[in-house]
Short mmCIF file of C-alpha atoms in Angstrom, two decimals:
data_model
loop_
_atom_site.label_atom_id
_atom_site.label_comp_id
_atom_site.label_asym_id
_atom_site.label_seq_id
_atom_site.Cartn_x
_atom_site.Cartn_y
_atom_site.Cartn_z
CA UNK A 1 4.28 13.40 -14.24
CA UNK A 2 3.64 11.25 -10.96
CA UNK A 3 2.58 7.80 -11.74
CA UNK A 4 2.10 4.96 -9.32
CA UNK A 5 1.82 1.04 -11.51
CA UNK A 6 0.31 -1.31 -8.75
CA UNK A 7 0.50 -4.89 -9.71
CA UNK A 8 0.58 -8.51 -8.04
CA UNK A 9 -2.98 -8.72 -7.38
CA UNK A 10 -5.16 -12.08 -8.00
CA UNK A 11 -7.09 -14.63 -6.63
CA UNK A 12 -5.86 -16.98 -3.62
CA UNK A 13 -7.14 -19.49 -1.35
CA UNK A 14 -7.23 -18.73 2.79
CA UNK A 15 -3.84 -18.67 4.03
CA UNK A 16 -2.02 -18.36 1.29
CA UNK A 17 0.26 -15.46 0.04
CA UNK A 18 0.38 -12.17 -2.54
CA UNK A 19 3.46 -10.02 -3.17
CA UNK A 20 1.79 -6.55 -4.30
CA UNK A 21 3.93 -3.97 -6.13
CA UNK A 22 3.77 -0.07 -6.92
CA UNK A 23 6.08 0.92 -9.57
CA UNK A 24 6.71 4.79 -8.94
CA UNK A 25 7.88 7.34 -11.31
CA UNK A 26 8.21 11.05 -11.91
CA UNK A 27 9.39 12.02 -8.59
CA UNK A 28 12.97 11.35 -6.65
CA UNK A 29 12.50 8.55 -4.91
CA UNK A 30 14.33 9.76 -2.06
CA UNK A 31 11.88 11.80 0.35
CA UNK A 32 8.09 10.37 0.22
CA UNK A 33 5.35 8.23 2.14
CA UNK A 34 4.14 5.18 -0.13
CA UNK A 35 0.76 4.20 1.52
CA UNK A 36 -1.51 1.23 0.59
CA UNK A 37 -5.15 0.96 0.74
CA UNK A 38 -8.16 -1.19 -0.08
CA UNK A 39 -11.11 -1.01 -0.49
CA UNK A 40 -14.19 -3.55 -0.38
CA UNK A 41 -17.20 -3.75 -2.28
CA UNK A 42 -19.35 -1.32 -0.15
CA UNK A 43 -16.96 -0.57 2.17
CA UNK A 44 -15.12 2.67 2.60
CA UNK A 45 -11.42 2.92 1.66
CA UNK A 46 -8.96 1.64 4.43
CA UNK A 47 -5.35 2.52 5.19
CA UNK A 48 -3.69 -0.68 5.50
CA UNK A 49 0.11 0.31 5.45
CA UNK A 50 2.54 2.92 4.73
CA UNK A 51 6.60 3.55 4.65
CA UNK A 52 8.38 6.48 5.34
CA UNK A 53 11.32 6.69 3.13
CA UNK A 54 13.31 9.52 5.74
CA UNK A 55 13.77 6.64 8.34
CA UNK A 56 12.27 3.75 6.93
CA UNK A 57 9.74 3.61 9.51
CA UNK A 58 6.58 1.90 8.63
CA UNK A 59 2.98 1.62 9.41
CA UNK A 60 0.01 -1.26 9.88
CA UNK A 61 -3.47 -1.19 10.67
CA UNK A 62 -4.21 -3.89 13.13
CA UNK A 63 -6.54 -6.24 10.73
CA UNK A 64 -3.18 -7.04 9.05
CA UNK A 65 -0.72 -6.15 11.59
CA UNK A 66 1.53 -9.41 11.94
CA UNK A 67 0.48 -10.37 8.75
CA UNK A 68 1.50 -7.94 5.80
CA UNK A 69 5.13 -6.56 5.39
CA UNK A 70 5.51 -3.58 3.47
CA UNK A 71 8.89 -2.52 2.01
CA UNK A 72 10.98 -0.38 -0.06
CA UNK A 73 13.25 -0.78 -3.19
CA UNK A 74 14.81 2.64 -3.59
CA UNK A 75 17.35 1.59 -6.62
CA UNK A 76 13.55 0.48 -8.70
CA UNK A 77 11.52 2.72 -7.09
CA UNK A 78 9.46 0.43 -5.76
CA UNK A 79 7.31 -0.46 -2.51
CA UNK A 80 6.10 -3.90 -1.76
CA UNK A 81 3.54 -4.96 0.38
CA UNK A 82 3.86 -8.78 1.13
CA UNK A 83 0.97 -10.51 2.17
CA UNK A 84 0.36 -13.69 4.21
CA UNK A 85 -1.90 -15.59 6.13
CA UNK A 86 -4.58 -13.84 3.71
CA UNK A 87 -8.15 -13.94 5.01
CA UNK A 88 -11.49 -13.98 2.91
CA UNK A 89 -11.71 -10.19 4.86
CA UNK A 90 -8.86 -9.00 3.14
CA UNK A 91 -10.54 -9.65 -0.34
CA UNK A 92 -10.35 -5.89 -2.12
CA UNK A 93 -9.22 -3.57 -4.37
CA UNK A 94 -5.35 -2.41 -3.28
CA UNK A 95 -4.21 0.79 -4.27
CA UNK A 96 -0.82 2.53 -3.41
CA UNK A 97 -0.43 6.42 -2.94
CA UNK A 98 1.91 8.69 -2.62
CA UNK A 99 2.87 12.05 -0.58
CA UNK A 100 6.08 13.56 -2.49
CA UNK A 101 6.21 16.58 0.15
CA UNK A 102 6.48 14.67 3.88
CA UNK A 103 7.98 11.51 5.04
CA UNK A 104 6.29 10.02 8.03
CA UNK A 105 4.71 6.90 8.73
CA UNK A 106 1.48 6.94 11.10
CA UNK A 107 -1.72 6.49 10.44
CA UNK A 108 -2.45 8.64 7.11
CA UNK A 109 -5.79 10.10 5.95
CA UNK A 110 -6.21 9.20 2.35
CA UNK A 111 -6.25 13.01 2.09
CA UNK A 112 -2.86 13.32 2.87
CA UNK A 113 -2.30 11.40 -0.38
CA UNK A 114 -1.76 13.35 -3.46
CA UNK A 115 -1.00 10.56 -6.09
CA UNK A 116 -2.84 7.16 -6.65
CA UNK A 117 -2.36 4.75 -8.33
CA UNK A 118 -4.84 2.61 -10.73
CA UNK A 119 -5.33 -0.56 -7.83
CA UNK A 120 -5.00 -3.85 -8.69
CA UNK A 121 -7.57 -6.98 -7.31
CA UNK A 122 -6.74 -8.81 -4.64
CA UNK A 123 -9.39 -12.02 -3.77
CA UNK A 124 -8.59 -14.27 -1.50
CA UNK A 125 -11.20 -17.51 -1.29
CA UNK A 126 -12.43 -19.72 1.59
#
């Protein structure tokens, strides 16, 4: 069974920092995309960033693009997404996902997502 464990949310003042993590498990962690999105009270879901694991290449929307690194742990099977500089606009609800079947980072459709996992808080104060 697939399951994605995001954690690291909480709250933060403007301009400070969050480390957000997304445990994987029941797949090999060797040929996937790990995505991250968020969503905002009343908003619509967002892709924010995603890694490829066949090249490592990576993805960012450009509201965080500068601003969030997102990386991989292969030996925990894990995927960061480290976040600075955090705006009162990036206040949400931060979910990873996972396509098991293609490696390739671009700008994803939540669609092309087949796992989730449970999201975690993220609210950053002015």
């Amino acid at each position: 069974e697939v399951q994605l464990v995001e954690s690291g949310g909480g709250l933060v003042q403007a301009g400070g920092s969050l480390r957000l993590s997304c445990a994987a498990s029941g797949f090999t962690f060797d040929d996937y995309t790990i995505g991250w999105f968020r969503q905002a009270p009343g908003k619509e879901r967002e892709g924010v960033s995603c890694i490829s694991s066949s090249d490592s290449s990576t993805y960012y929307a450009d509201s965080v693009k500068g601003r969030f690194t997102i990386s991989s742990d292969n030996a925990k099977n894990t995927v960061y997404l480290q976040m600075n500089s955090l705006k009162p606009e990036d206040t949400a609800v931060y979910y990873c996902a996972a396509d098991i079947d293609y490696s390739g980072a671009y700008d994803r459709s939540e669609y092309e997502y087949d796992y989730w996992g449970q999201g975690t808080q993220v609210t950053v104060s002015s």
